[in-house]
Short mmCIF file of C-alpha atoms in Angstrom, two decimals:
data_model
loop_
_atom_site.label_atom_id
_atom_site.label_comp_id
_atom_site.label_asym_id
_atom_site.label_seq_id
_atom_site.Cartn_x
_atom_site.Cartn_y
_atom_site.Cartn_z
CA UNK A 1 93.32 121.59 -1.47
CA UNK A 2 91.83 120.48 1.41
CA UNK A 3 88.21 122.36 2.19
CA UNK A 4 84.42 122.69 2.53
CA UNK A 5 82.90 125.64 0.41
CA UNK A 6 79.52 127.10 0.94
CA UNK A 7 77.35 128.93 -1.44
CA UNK A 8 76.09 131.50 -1.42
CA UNK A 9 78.26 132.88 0.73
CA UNK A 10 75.91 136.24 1.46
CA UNK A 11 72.15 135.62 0.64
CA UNK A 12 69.65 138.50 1.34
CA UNK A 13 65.61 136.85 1.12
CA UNK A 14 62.15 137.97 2.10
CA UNK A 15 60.04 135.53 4.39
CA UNK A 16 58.78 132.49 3.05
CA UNK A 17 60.84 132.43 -0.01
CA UNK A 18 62.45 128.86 0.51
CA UNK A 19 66.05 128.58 -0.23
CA UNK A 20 68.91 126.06 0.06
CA UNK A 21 72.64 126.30 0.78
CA UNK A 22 74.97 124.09 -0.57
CA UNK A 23 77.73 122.74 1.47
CA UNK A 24 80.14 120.49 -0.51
CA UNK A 25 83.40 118.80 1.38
CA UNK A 26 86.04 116.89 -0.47
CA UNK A 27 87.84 115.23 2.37
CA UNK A 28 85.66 111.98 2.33
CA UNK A 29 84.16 112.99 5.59
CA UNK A 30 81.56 111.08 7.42
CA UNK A 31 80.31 113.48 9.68
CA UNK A 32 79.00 116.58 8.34
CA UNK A 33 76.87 119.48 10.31
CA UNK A 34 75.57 122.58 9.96
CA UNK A 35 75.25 125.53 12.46
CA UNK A 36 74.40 128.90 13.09
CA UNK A 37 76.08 131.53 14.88
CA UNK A 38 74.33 134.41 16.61
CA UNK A 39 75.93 136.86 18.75
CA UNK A 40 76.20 136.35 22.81
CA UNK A 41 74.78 132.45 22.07
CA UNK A 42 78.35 130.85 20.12
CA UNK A 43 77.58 127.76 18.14
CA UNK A 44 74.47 125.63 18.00
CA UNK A 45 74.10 122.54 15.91
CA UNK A 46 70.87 122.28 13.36
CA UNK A 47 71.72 119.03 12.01
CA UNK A 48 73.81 116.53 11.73
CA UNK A 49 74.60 113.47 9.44
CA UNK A 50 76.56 110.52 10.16
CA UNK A 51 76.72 109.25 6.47
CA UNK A 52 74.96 108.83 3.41
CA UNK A 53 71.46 109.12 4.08
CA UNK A 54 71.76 109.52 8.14
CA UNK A 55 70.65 112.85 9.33
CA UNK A 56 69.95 113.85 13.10
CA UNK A 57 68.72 116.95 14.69
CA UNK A 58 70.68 119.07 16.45
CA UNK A 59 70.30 121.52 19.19
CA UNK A 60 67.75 123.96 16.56
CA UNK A 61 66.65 121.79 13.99
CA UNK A 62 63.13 123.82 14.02
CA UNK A 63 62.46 125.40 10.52
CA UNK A 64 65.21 123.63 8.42
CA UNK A 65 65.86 120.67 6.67
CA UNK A 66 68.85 118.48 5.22
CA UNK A 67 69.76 115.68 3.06
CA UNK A 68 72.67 113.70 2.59
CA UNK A 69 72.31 112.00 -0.48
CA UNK A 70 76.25 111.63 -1.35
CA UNK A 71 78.63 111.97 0.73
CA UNK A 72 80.19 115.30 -0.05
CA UNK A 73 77.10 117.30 -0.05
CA UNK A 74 74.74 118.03 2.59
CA UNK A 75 73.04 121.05 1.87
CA UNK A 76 70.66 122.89 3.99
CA UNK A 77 67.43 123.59 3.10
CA UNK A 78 64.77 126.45 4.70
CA UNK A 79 61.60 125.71 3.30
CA UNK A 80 59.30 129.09 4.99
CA UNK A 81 62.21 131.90 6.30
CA UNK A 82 61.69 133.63 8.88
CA UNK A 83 63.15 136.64 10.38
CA UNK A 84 64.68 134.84 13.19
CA UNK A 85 66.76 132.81 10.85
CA UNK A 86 69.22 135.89 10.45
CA UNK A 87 72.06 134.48 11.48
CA UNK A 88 75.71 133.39 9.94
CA UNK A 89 75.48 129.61 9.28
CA UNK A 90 78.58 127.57 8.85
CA UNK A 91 78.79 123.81 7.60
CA UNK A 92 81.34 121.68 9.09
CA UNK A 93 82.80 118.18 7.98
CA UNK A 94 84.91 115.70 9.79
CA UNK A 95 84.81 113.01 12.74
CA UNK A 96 83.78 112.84 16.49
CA UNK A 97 87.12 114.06 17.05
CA UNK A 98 87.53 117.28 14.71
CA UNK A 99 85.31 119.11 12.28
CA UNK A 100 86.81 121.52 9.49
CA UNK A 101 84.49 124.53 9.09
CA UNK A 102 83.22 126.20 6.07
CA UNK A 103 83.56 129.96 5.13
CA UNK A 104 79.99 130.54 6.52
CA UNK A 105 76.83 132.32 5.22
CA UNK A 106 75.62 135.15 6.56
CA UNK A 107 71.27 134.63 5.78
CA UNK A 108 69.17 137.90 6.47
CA UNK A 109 65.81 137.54 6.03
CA UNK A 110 63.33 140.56 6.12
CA UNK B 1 68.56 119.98 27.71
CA UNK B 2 72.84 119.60 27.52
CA UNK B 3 74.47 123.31 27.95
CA UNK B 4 77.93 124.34 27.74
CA UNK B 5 78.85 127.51 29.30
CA UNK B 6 81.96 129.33 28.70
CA UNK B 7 83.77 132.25 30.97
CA UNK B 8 84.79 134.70 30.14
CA UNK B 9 82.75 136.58 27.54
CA UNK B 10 85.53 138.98 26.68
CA UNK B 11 88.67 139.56 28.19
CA UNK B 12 91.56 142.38 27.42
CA UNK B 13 94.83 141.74 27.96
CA UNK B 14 98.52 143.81 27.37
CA UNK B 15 100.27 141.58 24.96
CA UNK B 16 102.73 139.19 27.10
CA UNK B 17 99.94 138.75 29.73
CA UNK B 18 98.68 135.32 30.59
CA UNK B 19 94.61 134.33 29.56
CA UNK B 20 92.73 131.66 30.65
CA UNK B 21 89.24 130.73 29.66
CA UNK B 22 86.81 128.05 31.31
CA UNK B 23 84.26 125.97 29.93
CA UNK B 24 81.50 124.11 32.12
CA UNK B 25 79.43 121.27 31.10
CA UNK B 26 75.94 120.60 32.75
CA UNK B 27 76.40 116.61 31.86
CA UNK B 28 79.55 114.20 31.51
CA UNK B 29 80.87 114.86 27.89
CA UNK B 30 82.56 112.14 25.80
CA UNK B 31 85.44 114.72 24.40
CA UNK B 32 86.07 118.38 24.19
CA UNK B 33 87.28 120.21 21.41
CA UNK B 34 89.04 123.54 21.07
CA UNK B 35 88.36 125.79 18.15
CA UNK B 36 90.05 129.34 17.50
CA UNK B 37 87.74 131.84 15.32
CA UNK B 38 89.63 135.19 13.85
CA UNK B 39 87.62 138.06 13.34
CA UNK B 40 85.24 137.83 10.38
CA UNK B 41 86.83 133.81 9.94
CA UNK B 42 85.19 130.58 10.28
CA UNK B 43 86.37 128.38 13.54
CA UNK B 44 89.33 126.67 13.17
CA UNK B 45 90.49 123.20 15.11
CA UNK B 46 93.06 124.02 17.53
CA UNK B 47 92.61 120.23 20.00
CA UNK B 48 91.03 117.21 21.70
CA UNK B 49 90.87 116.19 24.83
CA UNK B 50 89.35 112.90 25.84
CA UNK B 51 90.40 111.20 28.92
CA UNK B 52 89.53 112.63 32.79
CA UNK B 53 92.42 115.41 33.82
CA UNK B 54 94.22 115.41 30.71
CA UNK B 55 96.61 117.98 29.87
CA UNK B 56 97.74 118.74 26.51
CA UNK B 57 100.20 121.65 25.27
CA UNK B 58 101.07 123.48 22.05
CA UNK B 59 103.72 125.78 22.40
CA UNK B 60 102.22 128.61 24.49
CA UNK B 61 98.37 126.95 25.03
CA UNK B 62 97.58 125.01 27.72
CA UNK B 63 94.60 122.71 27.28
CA UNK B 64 92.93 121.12 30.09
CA UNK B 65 90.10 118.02 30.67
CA UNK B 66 88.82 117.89 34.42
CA UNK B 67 88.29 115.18 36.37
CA UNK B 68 84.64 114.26 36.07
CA UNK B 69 85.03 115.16 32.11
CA UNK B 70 82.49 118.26 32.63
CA UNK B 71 84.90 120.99 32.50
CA UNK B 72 88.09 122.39 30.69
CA UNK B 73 90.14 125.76 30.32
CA UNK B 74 92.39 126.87 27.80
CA UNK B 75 95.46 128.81 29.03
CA UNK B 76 97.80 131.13 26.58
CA UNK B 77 101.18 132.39 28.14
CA UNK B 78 102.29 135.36 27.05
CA UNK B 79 100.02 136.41 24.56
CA UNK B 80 100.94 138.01 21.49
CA UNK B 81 98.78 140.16 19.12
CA UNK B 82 98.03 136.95 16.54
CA UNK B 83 96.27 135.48 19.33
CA UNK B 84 93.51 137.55 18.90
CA UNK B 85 90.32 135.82 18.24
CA UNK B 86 87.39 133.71 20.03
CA UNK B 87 88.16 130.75 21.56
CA UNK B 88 85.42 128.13 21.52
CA UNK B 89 84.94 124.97 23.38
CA UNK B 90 83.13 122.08 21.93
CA UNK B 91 81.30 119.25 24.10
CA UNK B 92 80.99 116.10 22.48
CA UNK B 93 77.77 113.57 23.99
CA UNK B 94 76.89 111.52 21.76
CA UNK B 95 76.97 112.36 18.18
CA UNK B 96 76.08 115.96 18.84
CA UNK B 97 78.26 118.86 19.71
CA UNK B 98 77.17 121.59 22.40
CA UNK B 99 79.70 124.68 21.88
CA UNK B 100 80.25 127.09 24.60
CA UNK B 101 79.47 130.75 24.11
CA UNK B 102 82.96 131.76 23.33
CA UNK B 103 85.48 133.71 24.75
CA UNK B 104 86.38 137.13 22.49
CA UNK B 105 90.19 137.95 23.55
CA UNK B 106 91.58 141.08 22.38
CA UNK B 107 95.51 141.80 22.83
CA UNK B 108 97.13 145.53 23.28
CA UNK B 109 100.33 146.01 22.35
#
């Protein structure tokens, strides 16, 4: 089956303990991103990667980091968390034309 | 920087009503996406509009691309209950994509 899977998929920290989600795809995507949703502000991109070993920032890229070192993995990686990385991330794979979203995470960090 | 805003932020509707939301682009965008999100679901794909004034349809959704490529609306006729959900439009410029705040609908039967 067709998907992208996220783990974990609920993850409750304290600040500053880093932490990484995985975000696996196995629809030999090029273009894979990761977001964050917070109420009242939709969608905003964190980063982006293009292909193996091509990562962007997005909108928020402050405070995270990725790598794409094969192609169906990009995980994303928060070194320091803060409290104002609550938020439900989702990880999304596919083209310039249509991305197929993970099941999200939903980070709180007190 | 690039924003996206989307109108509006909720809207009720008795189910067989018509809904329309509208999404405005500060800059020229390459391509806008549709995505439909479910309560407590992840965004799901719905279209793709690239070229100025398109118009695409799937059954009961109307999907529109203006003119100068900054703005677009999504239209449902005669909504039923499983259209509940937020609608989100995506701007494409570049390699990045600026979503719009959503639209939450909510249908009464």
């Amino acid at each position: 089956e067709a998907q992208v899977t996220q783990n974990p998929r609920y993850l409750i920290t304290v600040t500053g303990k880093k932490l990484t989600v995985t975000c696996s795809q196995n629809m030999n995507h090029e273009y894979m991103s990761w977001y964050r949703q917070d109420p009242g502000l939709g969608l905003r991109q964190i980063y982006y990667s293009m292909n193996v070993e091509v990562t962007d920032k997005g909108d928020v890229p402050e405070g995270y980091k990725v790598s794409r070192k094969e192609k169906r993995n990009f995980p994303l990686i928060l070194e320091s968390p803060s409290p104002n990385q609550t938020s439900l991330y989702f990880c999304a794979s596919g083209n310039l034309r249509e991305q197929y979203f993970g099941p999200g995470t939903r980070l709180t960090v007190t | 920087g690039q924003q996206v805003m989307q109108i509006p932020q909720y809207q009720h509707v008795q189910e067989g009503e018509d809904f329309t939301t509208y999404c405005n682009s500060s800059t020229t965008l390459s391509n806008i996406q549709w995505y439909k999100q479910r309560p407590g679901g992840h965004p799901v794909f719905l279209i793709q509009l690239v070229k100025s004034g398109e118009v695409k349809k799937q059954k009961r959704l109307t999907f529109q691309f203006g003119e100068a490529k900054k703005n677009s609306s999504l239209h449902i006729t005669a909504t039923q209950t499983t259209d509940v959900g937020t609608y989100f439009c995506a701007g494409r410029a570049g390699n990045q994509f600026y979503f719009g705040t959503g639209t939450s609908l909510t249908v009464i039967p």
